[in-house]
Amino acid sequence: MGAPVGPAPSGLAPKPLDQLPRLARDTTEEDPWPVSVLSQKYHDAVARWPGAWVEGQIVEINTRRTGSAYLTLRDNFEDISINVMGFRAFATQAREFRQGDRVVVHGRPDLWIKQTRLSFMADRIKRVGTGDLKEQIDQLRRKLKGEGLFDAENKVPLPEFPRRIGLICAPKARAEGDVITNARLRWPTIEFSVVHAHVQGPQCPPEVVEAIQKLDADPAVDVIIVARGGGSFEDLLGFSDESVVRATAACVTPIVSAIGHEDDWTLIDLAADLRASTPTDAAKRVVPDLVEQEGIIQEARMRINARIQNMVEGETRLIEGYANRPSLTKPQTMLDKPQRLVDESLVRLDIALRRIVDDASLTVEKLQSSLTALSPQSTLDRGYAVVQTLDGKVVVSPQQVQADQDLTLTVKEGRIETKVVSGQ
């Protein structure tokens, strides 16, 4: 009797190996092999295959765990890949390699019975030159950078409150749901214009270019998102195609690239106006957060109300201050100071006028005294007389008169008519 094949489901007992068909052609519908037997048969068959050297380009590499390395090799000409794994010495050698390197690897095919999965168990790896795809992308990057397609001054700022988003993604892709769901969670009124396109393979570049141009020509679209979930290096190659990069750089509508995961980089990321680490991140960065905007509005309203309240209180205090001033409570007090000024001015004016009059009177008196002292009348008052001829000439010498000539004598109290008797 043979040993059981392995643990059986509850209530069932596994058949002994010697009761199972020996060859695959001996199995029937009534007498099949268990999965474990088939997997073991495959493993035994693969173990007899010879080792080989294979050449390809590293599109994925993981050497984070000490003592093990996992690679994905892509054929240099065909879209065919193979998983490679190795341990110990191979893992140490693999740490010197990077994504995009072209290598030759020696190993043997191996089948993991647990999942009946075929892989290539490697023991040696050698570099045969820089990876063709990586070198081509680097050359294209340098070329387009030299043309200014990646310059910061060519970037278009994203609208703060977009109404419609143009979304480019694969049909029924998870990225589409991630973008739409997260965008509407943040901004429920946002609308979408979705254009489906292949996001890998030879159809990817022309379809993505056509989608970009279609959405760019739509005036209702405020911003465009090109979204794709994660993938291998070769899966994302379409977004490093020259036509895609040029279409992105020429797009007038703001465009956001959301290709792969945070560590994935393609040339479209350099030409886009904004690079998002994931489709979800793109949704969060393109639309505002409704809760956050409501908070901003509420805070602004509070500041406005506080400022208005402060202004009203300030004006109220100012009015109360005016109302309590004596000039308003007792308006007559406003005339007190001008009245005092008028009264003081009248006093000063009276004093000044009195001084002027006194000075003028004194001057007149002095002049009067001088005139009186010099007046001919004062001479007459002392007893003197003025002798004049009838024609008014003053007689100062006897020779001026003749006998029997009429003369006039002016004395203090009047005039006397006289006649000359004789003169000497």
XYZ file of C-alpha atoms in Angstrom:
424
model
C 0.000 0.000 0.000
C 1.370 3.495 -0.897
C 1.383 6.550 1.342
C -1.405 9.132 1.125
C -0.873 11.997 -1.298
C -1.529 14.685 1.345
C -4.168 16.015 3.724
C -7.665 15.323 2.482
C -10.831 17.373 2.896
C -12.944 16.596 5.903
C -14.740 13.275 5.396
C -12.485 12.184 2.481
C -9.443 9.934 2.533
C -6.686 10.385 -0.094
C -5.942 7.489 -2.419
C -2.587 5.774 -1.972
C -0.128 6.572 -4.744
C 0.002 2.948 -5.970
C -3.731 3.122 -6.690
C -3.454 6.236 -8.915
C -2.842 6.096 -12.700
C 0.908 5.952 -13.390
C 0.846 8.003 -16.604
C -1.178 11.029 -17.688
C -2.725 9.083 -20.541
C -4.074 6.569 -18.035
C -6.177 9.172 -16.166
C -9.923 9.244 -16.748
C -12.912 11.253 -15.619
C -13.576 8.651 -12.969
C -9.924 8.146 -12.048
C -8.134 11.568 -12.199
C -4.913 12.760 -10.662
C -5.076 15.092 -7.640
C -3.664 18.588 -8.268
C -0.695 17.798 -6.057
C 0.216 14.788 -8.216
C -0.043 16.819 -11.414
C 2.102 19.593 -9.906
C 4.674 17.039 -8.749
C 4.736 15.422 -12.219
C 5.317 18.839 -13.797
C 8.057 19.586 -11.276
C 9.803 16.293 -11.987
C 9.587 16.903 -15.734
C 10.906 20.477 -15.466
C 13.751 19.312 -13.238
C 15.067 17.224 -16.136
C 15.275 20.256 -18.460
C 18.839 21.524 -19.106
C 20.203 24.840 -17.916
C 20.611 27.728 -20.374
C 21.918 31.237 -20.893
C 19.176 33.771 -21.712
C 19.484 37.375 -22.821
C 17.043 40.188 -22.127
C 16.440 43.550 -20.496
C 15.653 44.031 -16.825
C 12.247 45.687 -16.578
C 11.753 44.959 -12.866
C 14.243 44.075 -10.137
C 13.854 43.515 -6.402
C 16.931 42.908 -4.265
C 15.618 44.382 -1.036
C 15.707 41.083 0.839
C 19.193 39.907 1.746
C 20.193 36.697 0.005
C 17.467 36.747 -2.669
C 16.794 38.546 -5.944
C 13.737 38.683 -8.183
C 13.845 39.973 -11.751
C 11.603 40.281 -14.771
C 13.465 39.938 -18.072
C 11.936 41.234 -21.286
C 12.937 40.011 -24.727
C 14.965 42.581 -26.646
C 12.643 42.428 -29.645
C 9.357 40.732 -28.695
C 6.782 41.645 -26.055
C 7.601 38.528 -24.001
C 8.862 38.408 -20.404
C 10.050 35.781 -17.941
C 10.347 35.771 -14.157
C 13.851 35.102 -12.789
C 14.802 34.382 -9.213
C 18.039 33.492 -7.483
C 19.686 33.259 -4.099
C 23.005 33.712 -2.320
C 25.771 34.402 -4.900
C 23.290 35.347 -7.617
C 21.531 37.771 -5.279
C 24.864 39.424 -4.463
C 25.640 39.828 -8.177
C 22.155 41.165 -8.959
C 22.548 44.085 -6.526
C 24.856 45.746 -9.061
C 22.120 45.941 -11.708
C 19.269 48.373 -12.275
C 16.039 48.571 -14.217
C 16.763 48.942 -17.932
C 20.091 47.048 -17.913
C 20.581 44.444 -20.663
C 21.983 41.208 -19.258
C 22.600 37.516 -19.888
C 21.526 35.133 -17.144
C 22.397 31.475 -16.617
C 20.047 29.163 -14.780
C 17.601 26.311 -14.893
C 13.807 26.199 -15.121
C 12.070 25.572 -11.842
C 8.483 24.857 -10.893
C 7.105 25.839 -7.498
C 4.804 22.989 -6.513
C 2.789 25.092 -4.069
C 1.273 27.144 -6.897
C 2.487 25.148 -9.920
C 4.276 28.295 -11.073
C 7.156 28.154 -13.520
C 10.154 30.403 -13.125
C 13.816 30.553 -14.054
C 16.201 29.758 -11.189
C 19.378 31.730 -11.970
C 22.885 31.273 -10.658
C 24.877 33.784 -12.713
C 24.250 37.181 -14.313
C 26.393 39.371 -16.572
C 25.940 42.777 -18.120
C 25.990 42.997 -21.922
C 25.427 46.740 -22.292
C 23.060 49.519 -21.280
C 19.446 48.602 -21.769
C 18.223 49.655 -25.197
C 14.840 50.949 -24.021
C 16.283 52.922 -21.149
C 18.940 54.437 -23.372
C 16.343 55.356 -25.989
C 14.170 57.040 -23.360
C 17.179 58.935 -21.959
C 18.119 60.124 -25.437
C 14.535 61.235 -26.114
C 14.405 62.993 -22.739
C 17.572 64.950 -23.516
C 16.267 65.830 -26.976
C 12.900 67.095 -25.778
C 14.449 68.940 -22.864
C 16.734 70.736 -25.293
C 13.638 71.851 -27.229
C 12.199 73.374 -24.048
C 9.210 71.021 -23.736
C 9.883 70.515 -20.020
C 10.611 74.158 -19.097
C 8.794 75.472 -16.026
C 7.668 78.645 -17.795
C 5.590 76.518 -20.171
C 3.545 75.014 -17.329
C -0.093 76.124 -17.088
C -1.537 76.632 -13.580
C -4.477 74.433 -12.651
C -7.871 76.130 -12.198
C -8.798 76.609 -8.558
C -12.433 75.580 -9.035
C -12.811 73.380 -12.147
C -16.323 72.501 -13.307
C -15.462 69.610 -15.637
C -12.496 67.224 -15.682
C -11.383 65.394 -18.799
C -10.214 61.884 -17.829
C -8.133 59.593 -20.044
C -7.869 55.992 -18.830
C -8.407 52.391 -19.830
C -11.962 51.025 -20.101
C -13.256 49.679 -16.788
C -9.944 50.568 -15.177
C -9.610 50.926 -11.431
C -7.925 54.272 -12.037
C -11.184 55.650 -13.471
C -13.120 54.739 -10.343
C -10.367 56.068 -8.078
C -10.326 59.460 -9.787
C -14.095 59.926 -10.065
C -14.877 58.645 -6.561
C -12.207 60.682 -4.772
C -12.929 63.822 -6.797
C -16.659 63.709 -6.022
C -16.003 62.985 -2.367
C -14.110 66.272 -2.219
C -16.252 68.275 -4.673
C -19.664 66.651 -5.322
C -20.665 68.941 -8.215
C -17.638 68.107 -10.390
C -18.424 66.705 -13.842
C -16.352 64.362 -16.022
C -15.716 63.799 -19.704
C -14.135 60.336 -19.861
C -12.239 59.143 -22.930
C -11.096 55.522 -22.899
C -7.817 54.493 -24.495
C -5.312 51.671 -24.361
C -2.758 52.413 -21.646
C -0.120 49.886 -22.746
C 0.987 48.178 -25.899
C 1.375 49.563 -29.436
C -2.126 51.094 -29.460
C -1.403 53.203 -26.393
C 0.498 56.207 -27.880
C -1.865 57.047 -30.795
C -5.008 56.589 -28.715
C -3.677 58.691 -25.829
C -2.621 61.436 -28.259
C -6.075 61.413 -29.869
C -7.753 61.552 -26.456
C -5.613 64.515 -25.333
C -6.373 66.446 -28.506
C -10.095 65.665 -28.255
C -10.398 66.891 -24.663
C -8.164 69.900 -25.325
C -10.555 70.994 -28.079
C -13.570 70.786 -25.737
C -14.154 74.265 -24.199
C -16.168 72.738 -21.350
C -13.137 70.817 -20.038
C -11.164 72.831 -17.469
C -8.406 70.309 -16.699
C -7.276 66.927 -18.090
C -6.048 63.904 -16.127
C -4.179 61.052 -17.823
C -4.452 58.144 -15.401
C -3.125 54.604 -15.243
C -2.545 52.208 -12.381
C 0.808 50.684 -11.537
C 2.682 48.374 -13.856
C 6.067 47.173 -14.948
C 8.595 49.320 -16.750
C 7.520 47.894 -20.101
C 3.821 48.414 -19.332
C 4.392 52.153 -18.917
C 6.538 52.618 -22.033
C 3.654 54.093 -24.019
C 3.667 57.187 -21.807
C 7.300 57.867 -22.713
C 6.491 57.841 -26.439
C 7.570 61.014 -28.240
C 4.128 61.650 -29.752
C 2.467 61.434 -26.315
C 5.019 63.777 -24.762
C 4.654 66.333 -27.563
C 0.857 66.205 -27.399
C 1.039 66.771 -23.649
C 3.392 69.730 -23.999
C 1.210 71.265 -26.742
C -2.010 70.890 -24.734
C -3.487 74.315 -23.929
C -5.788 72.941 -21.230
C -3.949 72.235 -17.941
C -2.989 68.548 -17.918
C -2.086 66.263 -15.007
C -0.206 62.971 -15.346
C -1.109 60.197 -12.911
C 0.768 57.213 -14.274
C 1.612 54.221 -12.073
C 2.728 54.547 -8.494
C 4.834 57.162 -6.739
C 8.131 55.523 -7.763
C 7.141 55.197 -11.439
C 8.356 57.921 -13.800
C 7.616 58.434 -17.493
C 8.368 61.271 -19.884
C 4.762 62.465 -19.819
C 5.373 63.426 -16.163
C 8.009 65.930 -17.300
C 5.775 67.507 -19.953
C 2.574 67.641 -17.884
C 1.640 70.786 -15.967
C 1.448 68.703 -12.777
C 2.635 65.215 -11.900
C 0.510 63.255 -9.419
C 1.947 60.206 -7.686
C -1.227 58.126 -8.227
C -4.683 58.551 -9.820
C -6.106 59.080 -6.328
C -3.538 61.796 -5.678
C -4.500 63.448 -8.982
C -8.159 63.617 -7.931
C -7.202 65.227 -4.624
C -4.922 67.796 -6.218
C -7.199 68.824 -9.091
C -10.363 69.662 -7.134
C -10.672 71.593 -3.861
C -11.972 70.001 -0.677
C -15.574 71.062 0.001
C -15.159 70.755 3.770
C -11.962 72.782 3.662
C -13.548 75.468 1.469
C -16.566 75.673 3.765
C -14.163 76.105 6.672
C -12.360 78.895 4.818
C -15.675 80.628 4.061
C -16.848 80.258 7.654
C -13.581 81.669 8.963
C -13.802 84.567 6.497
C -17.360 85.296 7.612
C -16.253 85.300 11.236
C -13.427 87.720 10.435
C -15.807 89.977 8.484
C -18.384 89.958 11.293
C -15.691 90.673 13.867
C -14.331 93.550 11.801
C -17.793 95.024 11.246
C -18.545 94.673 14.966
C -15.297 96.429 15.844
C -16.061 99.223 13.391
C -19.574 99.669 14.774
C -18.317 99.705 18.348
C -15.601 102.188 17.435
C -18.062 104.509 15.713
C -20.489 104.163 18.632
C -17.779 105.169 21.079
C -16.881 108.109 18.849
C -20.491 109.285 18.667
C -20.912 108.899 22.430
C -17.755 110.930 22.915
C -19.121 113.683 20.691
C -22.495 113.560 22.428
C -20.911 113.982 25.862
C -18.788 116.942 24.885
C -19.779 120.279 26.537
C -19.991 121.874 23.109
C -23.023 119.703 22.382
C -24.548 119.391 25.852
C -24.151 123.205 26.469
C -23.754 124.833 23.056
C -23.459 128.309 24.592
C -20.061 127.327 25.927
C -18.855 127.411 22.348
C -19.319 131.231 22.459
C -17.463 131.761 25.734
C -13.997 131.872 24.289
C -14.910 134.070 21.262
C -16.828 136.398 23.632
C -13.816 136.691 25.911
C -11.717 137.422 22.862
C -14.137 140.177 21.747
C -14.297 141.680 25.233
C -10.533 141.692 25.592
C -10.219 143.196 22.131
C -12.672 145.972 22.989
C -10.711 146.826 26.140
C -7.459 146.847 24.242
C -9.042 148.932 21.465
C -10.425 151.521 23.982
C -7.037 151.801 25.657
C -5.306 152.166 22.345
C -7.738 154.818 21.081
C -7.432 156.783 24.335
C -3.678 156.753 24.018
C -3.895 157.914 20.423
C -6.281 160.746 21.333
C -4.131 161.807 24.301
C -1.017 161.816 22.175
C -2.783 163.806 19.450
C -4.170 166.304 21.985
C -0.740 166.813 23.470
C 0.707 167.383 20.042
C -2.029 169.900 19.172
C -1.443 171.759 22.417
C 2.278 171.946 21.723
C 1.650 173.221 18.218
C -0.876 175.700 19.510
C 1.615 177.063 22.005
C 4.252 177.380 19.338
C 1.844 179.167 17.008
C 0.710 181.440 19.758
C 4.262 182.331 20.689
C 5.146 183.084 17.099
C 1.859 184.805 16.169
C 1.918 188.644 15.331
C -1.145 188.926 17.512
C 0.956 188.215 20.558
C 3.150 191.204 19.639
C 0.098 193.419 19.274
C -1.114 192.156 22.615
C 2.005 193.583 24.200
C 1.133 197.139 22.956
C 2.767 197.199 19.594
C 1.016 198.327 16.371
C 1.427 197.530 12.689
C 1.480 200.533 10.344
C 0.188 199.873 6.822
C -0.564 201.979 3.829
C -4.012 201.905 2.351
C -2.866 199.319 -0.177
C -1.759 197.031 2.690
C 1.985 197.557 2.644
C 3.665 197.519 6.023
C 5.509 200.727 6.786
C 8.899 200.043 8.286
C 10.666 203.401 7.464
C 9.658 207.048 7.563
C 10.840 207.492 4.037
C 7.954 205.221 2.907
C 5.333 207.859 3.798
C 4.591 211.488 2.962
C 2.805 214.304 4.665
C -1.009 214.065 4.620
C -0.784 210.364 3.592
C -3.491 208.145 5.062
C -2.306 205.203 7.065
C -3.872 202.290 8.929
C -2.768 201.309 12.439
C -3.481 197.724 13.588
C -3.472 197.392 17.376
C -4.494 194.655 19.831
C -8.197 195.380 19.718
C -8.713 196.733 16.205
C -7.689 199.189 13.474
C -7.145 202.956 13.509
C -7.302 205.324 10.496
C -4.711 208.141 10.739
C -3.001 210.814 8.587
C 0.696 211.666 8.438
C 1.512 215.129 9.646
C 5.235 214.942 9.064
C 7.895 212.424 8.872
C 11.619 212.236 9.598
